[in-house]
Tab-separated table of N, CA and C in Angstrom:
chain	number	residue	atom	x	y	z
A	2	SER	N	64.212	-133.067	13.504
A	2	SER	CA	62.828	-133.344	13.171
A	2	SER	C	62.381	-132.573	11.930
A	3	GLY	N	63.221	-131.709	11.415
A	3	GLY	CA	62.842	-130.963	10.220
A	3	GLY	C	61.645	-130.066	10.432
A	4	GLY	N	61.422	-129.633	11.669
A	4	GLY	CA	60.291	-128.759	11.953
A	4	GLY	C	58.972	-129.486	12.115
A	5	ARG	N	59.021	-130.807	12.146
A	5	ARG	CA	57.780	-131.579	12.232
A	5	ARG	C	57.359	-131.884	13.664
A	6	VAL	N	58.229	-131.600	14.641
A	6	VAL	CA	57.906	-131.849	16.039
A	6	VAL	C	58.102	-130.559	16.814
A	7	LYS	N	57.128	-130.231	17.646
A	7	LYS	CA	57.234	-129.063	18.521
A	7	LYS	C	57.017	-129.530	19.953
A	8	VAL	N	57.856	-129.064	20.852
A	8	VAL	CA	57.669	-129.306	22.281
A	8	VAL	C	57.560	-127.941	22.940
A	9	VAL	N	56.456	-127.726	23.636
A	9	VAL	CA	56.232	-126.456	24.330
A	9	VAL	C	55.991	-126.790	25.797
A	10	HIS	N	56.826	-126.262	26.654
A	10	HIS	CA	56.679	-126.491	28.090
A	10	HIS	C	55.772	-125.411	28.673
A	11	VAL	N	54.783	-125.846	29.429
A	11	VAL	CA	53.832	-124.936	30.072
A	11	VAL	C	53.854	-125.250	31.563
A	12	VAL	N	54.092	-124.225	32.373
A	12	VAL	CA	54.187	-124.389	33.816
A	12	VAL	C	53.098	-123.544	34.474
A	13	GLY	N	52.387	-124.139	35.423
A	13	GLY	CA	51.408	-123.349	36.145
A	13	GLY	C	50.489	-124.190	36.993
A	14	ASP	N	50.052	-123.604	38.084
A	14	ASP	CA	49.082	-124.286	38.928
A	14	ASP	C	47.738	-123.566	38.894
A	15	LYS	N	47.645	-122.550	38.020
A	15	LYS	CA	46.370	-121.870	37.760
A	15	LYS	C	46.440	-121.249	36.369
A	16	SER	N	45.305	-120.937	35.816
A	16	SER	CA	45.258	-120.483	34.425
A	16	SER	C	45.915	-119.126	34.201
A	17	ASP	N	45.883	-118.270	35.189
A	17	ASP	CA	46.459	-116.924	35.047
A	17	ASP	C	47.723	-116.788	35.897
A	18	MET	N	48.665	-117.642	35.631
A	18	MET	CA	49.909	-117.727	36.385
A	18	MET	C	50.726	-116.431	36.260
A	19	PRO	N	51.193	-115.875	37.370
A	19	PRO	CA	52.074	-114.704	37.286
A	19	PRO	C	53.467	-115.128	36.798
A	20	PRO	N	54.255	-114.191	36.303
A	20	PRO	CA	55.606	-114.517	35.820
A	20	PRO	C	56.451	-115.204	36.903
A	21	ILE	N	57.329	-116.087	36.464
A	21	ILE	CA	58.257	-116.785	37.355
A	21	ILE	C	59.663	-116.340	36.962
A	22	GLU	N	60.406	-115.842	37.913
A	22	GLU	CA	61.760	-115.370	37.643
A	22	GLU	C	62.605	-116.486	37.037
A	23	GLY	N	63.239	-116.211	35.904
A	23	GLY	CA	64.106	-117.166	35.246
A	23	GLY	C	63.397	-118.104	34.270
A	24	TRP	N	62.075	-118.066	34.193
A	24	TRP	CA	61.320	-118.934	33.292
A	24	TRP	C	60.895	-118.135	32.071
A	25	ASP	N	61.270	-118.631	30.884
A	25	ASP	CA	60.872	-117.916	29.677
A	25	ASP	C	59.896	-118.723	28.823
A	26	GLY	N	59.413	-119.839	29.361
A	26	GLY	CA	58.414	-120.643	28.663
A	26	GLY	C	57.009	-120.130	28.939
A	27	GLU	N	56.034	-120.897	28.490
A	27	GLU	CA	54.632	-120.518	28.687
A	27	GLU	C	54.219	-120.724	30.143
A	28	LEU	N	53.275	-119.918	30.566
A	28	LEU	CA	52.733	-119.999	31.923
A	28	LEU	C	51.233	-120.265	31.865
A	29	GLY	N	50.716	-120.845	32.937
A	29	GLY	CA	49.283	-121.094	33.026
A	29	GLY	C	48.959	-122.530	32.699
A	30	TRP	N	47.820	-122.722	32.057
A	30	TRP	CA	47.372	-124.057	31.676
A	30	TRP	C	47.385	-124.193	30.173
A	31	VAL	N	47.442	-125.419	29.697
A	31	VAL	CA	47.283	-125.674	28.266
A	31	VAL	C	45.802	-125.467	27.972
A	32	ASP	N	45.514	-124.546	27.068
A	32	ASP	CA	44.132	-124.207	26.751
A	32	ASP	C	43.974	-124.044	25.236
A	33	GLU	N	42.789	-123.669	24.818
A	33	GLU	CA	42.511	-123.540	23.388
A	33	GLU	C	43.444	-122.541	22.710
A	34	ASP	N	43.723	-121.428	23.365
A	34	ASP	CA	44.615	-120.424	22.779
A	34	ASP	C	46.024	-120.978	22.546
A	35	LYS	N	46.548	-121.749	23.500
A	35	LYS	CA	47.883	-122.330	23.333
A	35	LYS	C	47.887	-123.396	22.243
A	36	VAL	N	46.828	-124.166	22.134
A	36	VAL	CA	46.733	-125.164	21.066
A	36	VAL	C	46.754	-124.450	19.711
A	37	LYS	N	45.967	-123.398	19.584
A	37	LYS	CA	45.936	-122.642	18.325
A	37	LYS	C	47.301	-122.026	18.013
A	38	LYS	N	48.001	-121.572	19.052
A	38	LYS	CA	49.291	-120.897	18.866
A	38	LYS	C	50.408	-121.880	18.486
A	39	TYR	N	50.425	-123.061	19.107
A	39	TYR	CA	51.583	-123.942	18.971
A	39	TYR	C	51.357	-125.234	18.186
A	40	CYS	N	50.162	-125.739	18.144
A	40	CYS	CA	49.927	-127.031	17.490
A	40	CYS	C	49.664	-126.847	15.997
A	41	PHE	N	50.046	-127.859	15.245
A	41	PHE	CA	49.709	-127.867	13.831
A	41	PHE	C	48.190	-127.993	13.720
A	42	PRO	N	47.582	-127.328	12.756
A	42	PRO	CA	46.126	-127.452	12.588
A	42	PRO	C	45.723	-128.900	12.302
A	43	ALA	N	44.500	-129.231	12.633
A	43	ALA	CA	43.987	-130.571	12.385
A	43	ALA	C	44.117	-130.914	10.904
A	44	ALA	N	44.702	-132.088	10.624
A	44	ALA	CA	44.868	-132.578	9.261
A	44	ALA	C	45.165	-134.075	9.336
A	45	GLU	N	44.941	-134.773	8.261
A	45	GLU	CA	45.148	-136.217	8.245
A	45	GLU	C	46.588	-136.619	8.549
A	46	ASP	N	47.564	-135.753	8.258
A	46	ASP	CA	48.976	-136.085	8.501
A	46	ASP	C	49.516	-135.478	9.796
A	47	VAL	N	48.628	-135.120	10.724
A	47	VAL	CA	49.015	-134.514	12.003
A	47	VAL	C	48.707	-135.489	13.133
A	48	LEU	N	49.640	-135.600	14.082
A	48	LEU	CA	49.408	-136.384	15.293
A	48	LEU	C	49.754	-135.504	16.480
A	49	THR	N	48.788	-135.296	17.365
A	49	THR	CA	48.965	-134.465	18.551
A	49	THR	C	48.980	-135.370	19.779
A	50	PHE	N	50.027	-135.247	20.589
A	50	PHE	CA	50.168	-136.060	21.791
A	50	PHE	C	49.626	-135.291	22.990
A	51	VAL	N	48.807	-135.958	23.790
A	51	VAL	CA	48.254	-135.359	24.995
A	51	VAL	C	48.741	-136.177	26.182
A	52	CYS	N	49.336	-135.489	27.150
A	52	CYS	CA	49.853	-136.151	28.342
A	52	CYS	C	49.690	-135.197	29.519
A	53	GLY	N	49.085	-135.663	30.594
A	53	GLY	CA	48.909	-134.794	31.749
A	53	GLY	C	47.993	-135.422	32.777
A	54	VAL	N	47.469	-134.581	33.614
A	54	VAL	CA	46.563	-135.014	34.677
A	54	VAL	C	45.165	-135.231	34.095
A	55	PRO	N	44.296	-135.982	34.795
A	55	PRO	CA	42.953	-136.256	34.270
A	55	PRO	C	42.166	-134.999	33.852
A	56	ALA	N	42.309	-133.918	34.573
A	56	ALA	CA	41.581	-132.689	34.205
A	56	ALA	C	42.015	-132.166	32.839
A	57	LEU	N	43.292	-132.315	32.503
A	57	LEU	CA	43.779	-131.891	31.192
A	57	LEU	C	43.135	-132.733	30.095
A	58	TYR	N	43.102	-134.036	30.290
A	58	TYR	CA	42.456	-134.910	29.312
A	58	TYR	C	40.994	-134.530	29.127
A	59	ASP	N	40.304	-134.271	30.231
A	59	ASP	CA	38.886	-133.935	30.166
A	59	ASP	C	38.653	-132.687	29.308
A	60	ILE	N	39.490	-131.698	29.482
A	60	ILE	CA	39.347	-130.437	28.735
A	60	ILE	C	39.806	-130.591	27.293
A	61	MET	N	40.919	-131.283	27.081
A	61	MET	CA	41.527	-131.357	25.750
A	61	MET	C	40.861	-132.353	24.813
A	62	CYS	N	40.543	-133.586	25.335
A	62	CYS	CA	40.116	-134.627	24.393
A	62	CYS	C	39.229	-135.713	24.991
A	63	GLY	N	39.061	-135.717	26.276
A	63	GLY	CA	38.308	-136.789	26.927
A	63	GLY	C	39.248	-137.754	27.620
A	64	PRO	N	38.719	-138.669	28.416
A	64	PRO	CA	39.540	-139.565	29.234
A	64	PRO	C	40.593	-140.331	28.444
A	65	ARG	N	41.744	-140.490	29.078
A	65	ARG	CA	42.871	-141.195	28.458
A	65	ARG	C	42.510	-142.636	28.109
A	66	THR	N	41.640	-143.233	28.876
A	66	THR	CA	41.278	-144.635	28.681
A	66	THR	C	40.250	-144.848	27.574
A	67	GLU	N	39.710	-143.776	27.033
A	67	GLU	CA	38.698	-143.882	25.970
A	67	GLU	C	39.283	-143.399	24.646
A	68	PRO	N	39.254	-144.220	23.604
A	68	PRO	CA	39.862	-143.825	22.331
A	68	PRO	C	39.131	-142.692	21.615
A	69	GLU	N	37.848	-142.558	21.856
A	69	GLU	CA	37.073	-141.507	21.184
A	69	GLU	C	37.445	-140.129	21.722
A	70	VAL	N	37.233	-139.107	20.900
A	70	VAL	CA	37.459	-137.722	21.307
A	70	VAL	C	36.146	-137.168	21.845
A	71	LYS	N	36.189	-136.618	23.044
A	71	LYS	CA	34.991	-136.051	23.659
A	71	LYS	C	34.468	-134.907	22.784
A	72	PRO	N	33.195	-134.947	22.389
A	72	PRO	CA	32.658	-133.976	21.437
A	72	PRO	C	32.833	-132.499	21.814
A	73	ASP	N	32.721	-132.162	23.085
A	73	ASP	CA	32.821	-130.746	23.466
A	73	ASP	C	34.221	-130.358	23.950
A	74	SER	N	35.208	-131.200	23.679
A	74	SER	CA	36.581	-130.919	24.113
A	74	SER	C	37.246	-129.900	23.188
A	75	VAL	N	38.341	-129.328	23.656
A	75	VAL	CA	39.081	-128.325	22.883
A	75	VAL	C	39.516	-128.891	21.530
A	76	LEU	N	40.127	-130.066	21.526
A	76	LEU	CA	40.628	-130.618	20.266
A	76	LEU	C	39.495	-130.968	19.305
A	77	ALA	N	38.376	-131.445	19.824
A	77	ALA	CA	37.224	-131.734	18.962
A	77	ALA	C	36.709	-130.446	18.322
A	78	LYS	N	36.607	-129.388	19.104
A	78	LYS	CA	36.138	-128.094	18.571
A	78	LYS	C	37.056	-127.584	17.469
A	79	LEU	N	38.341	-127.922	17.554
A	79	LEU	CA	39.313	-127.453	16.558
A	79	LEU	C	39.439	-128.411	15.370
A	80	GLY	N	38.618	-129.463	15.353
A	80	GLY	CA	38.577	-130.349	14.197
A	80	GLY	C	39.443	-131.587	14.260
A	81	TYR	N	40.079	-131.849	15.395
A	81	TYR	CA	40.909	-133.043	15.540
A	81	TYR	C	40.014	-134.272	15.728
A	82	THR	N	40.405	-135.369	15.121
A	82	THR	CA	39.692	-136.641	15.273
A	82	THR	C	40.566	-137.609	16.050
A	83	LYS	N	40.020	-138.784	16.385
A	83	LYS	CA	40.792	-139.741	17.200
A	83	LYS	C	42.053	-140.226	16.497
A	84	THR	N	42.098	-140.197	15.180
A	84	THR	CA	43.316	-140.615	14.480
A	84	THR	C	44.403	-139.541	14.514
A	85	MET	N	44.050	-138.343	14.956
A	85	MET	CA	45.002	-137.228	15.036
A	85	MET	C	45.497	-136.989	16.452
A	86	ILE	N	45.027	-137.795	17.404
A	86	ILE	CA	45.343	-137.592	18.825
A	86	ILE	C	45.879	-138.890	19.424
A	87	SER	N	47.006	-138.776	20.130
A	87	SER	CA	47.536	-139.900	20.887
A	87	SER	C	47.467	-139.540	22.366
A	88	LYS	N	46.652	-140.274	23.089
A	88	LYS	CA	46.506	-140.041	24.535
A	88	LYS	C	47.556	-140.890	25.235
A	89	MET	N	48.513	-140.244	25.873
A	89	MET	CA	49.649	-140.932	26.490
A	89	MET	C	49.357	-141.351	27.918
């Protein structure tokens, strides 16, 4: 991918997940801090894929069935527009 694709696995059933023996990936929930840490900043040539449970969509970008980005969502606050987000 030439550094153009990043996959970050996040495991957790609560936001402050304790360490899991043998797991060296991220723990907890996908949140604003993880987006800032791992995602490319909002730009016209960036596409961010969102895939998960309905609560994740609600926090990150708004319902999967709606093409618009929810105004108070994490991705909207960080400057992402609907052309920069693919809701899977």
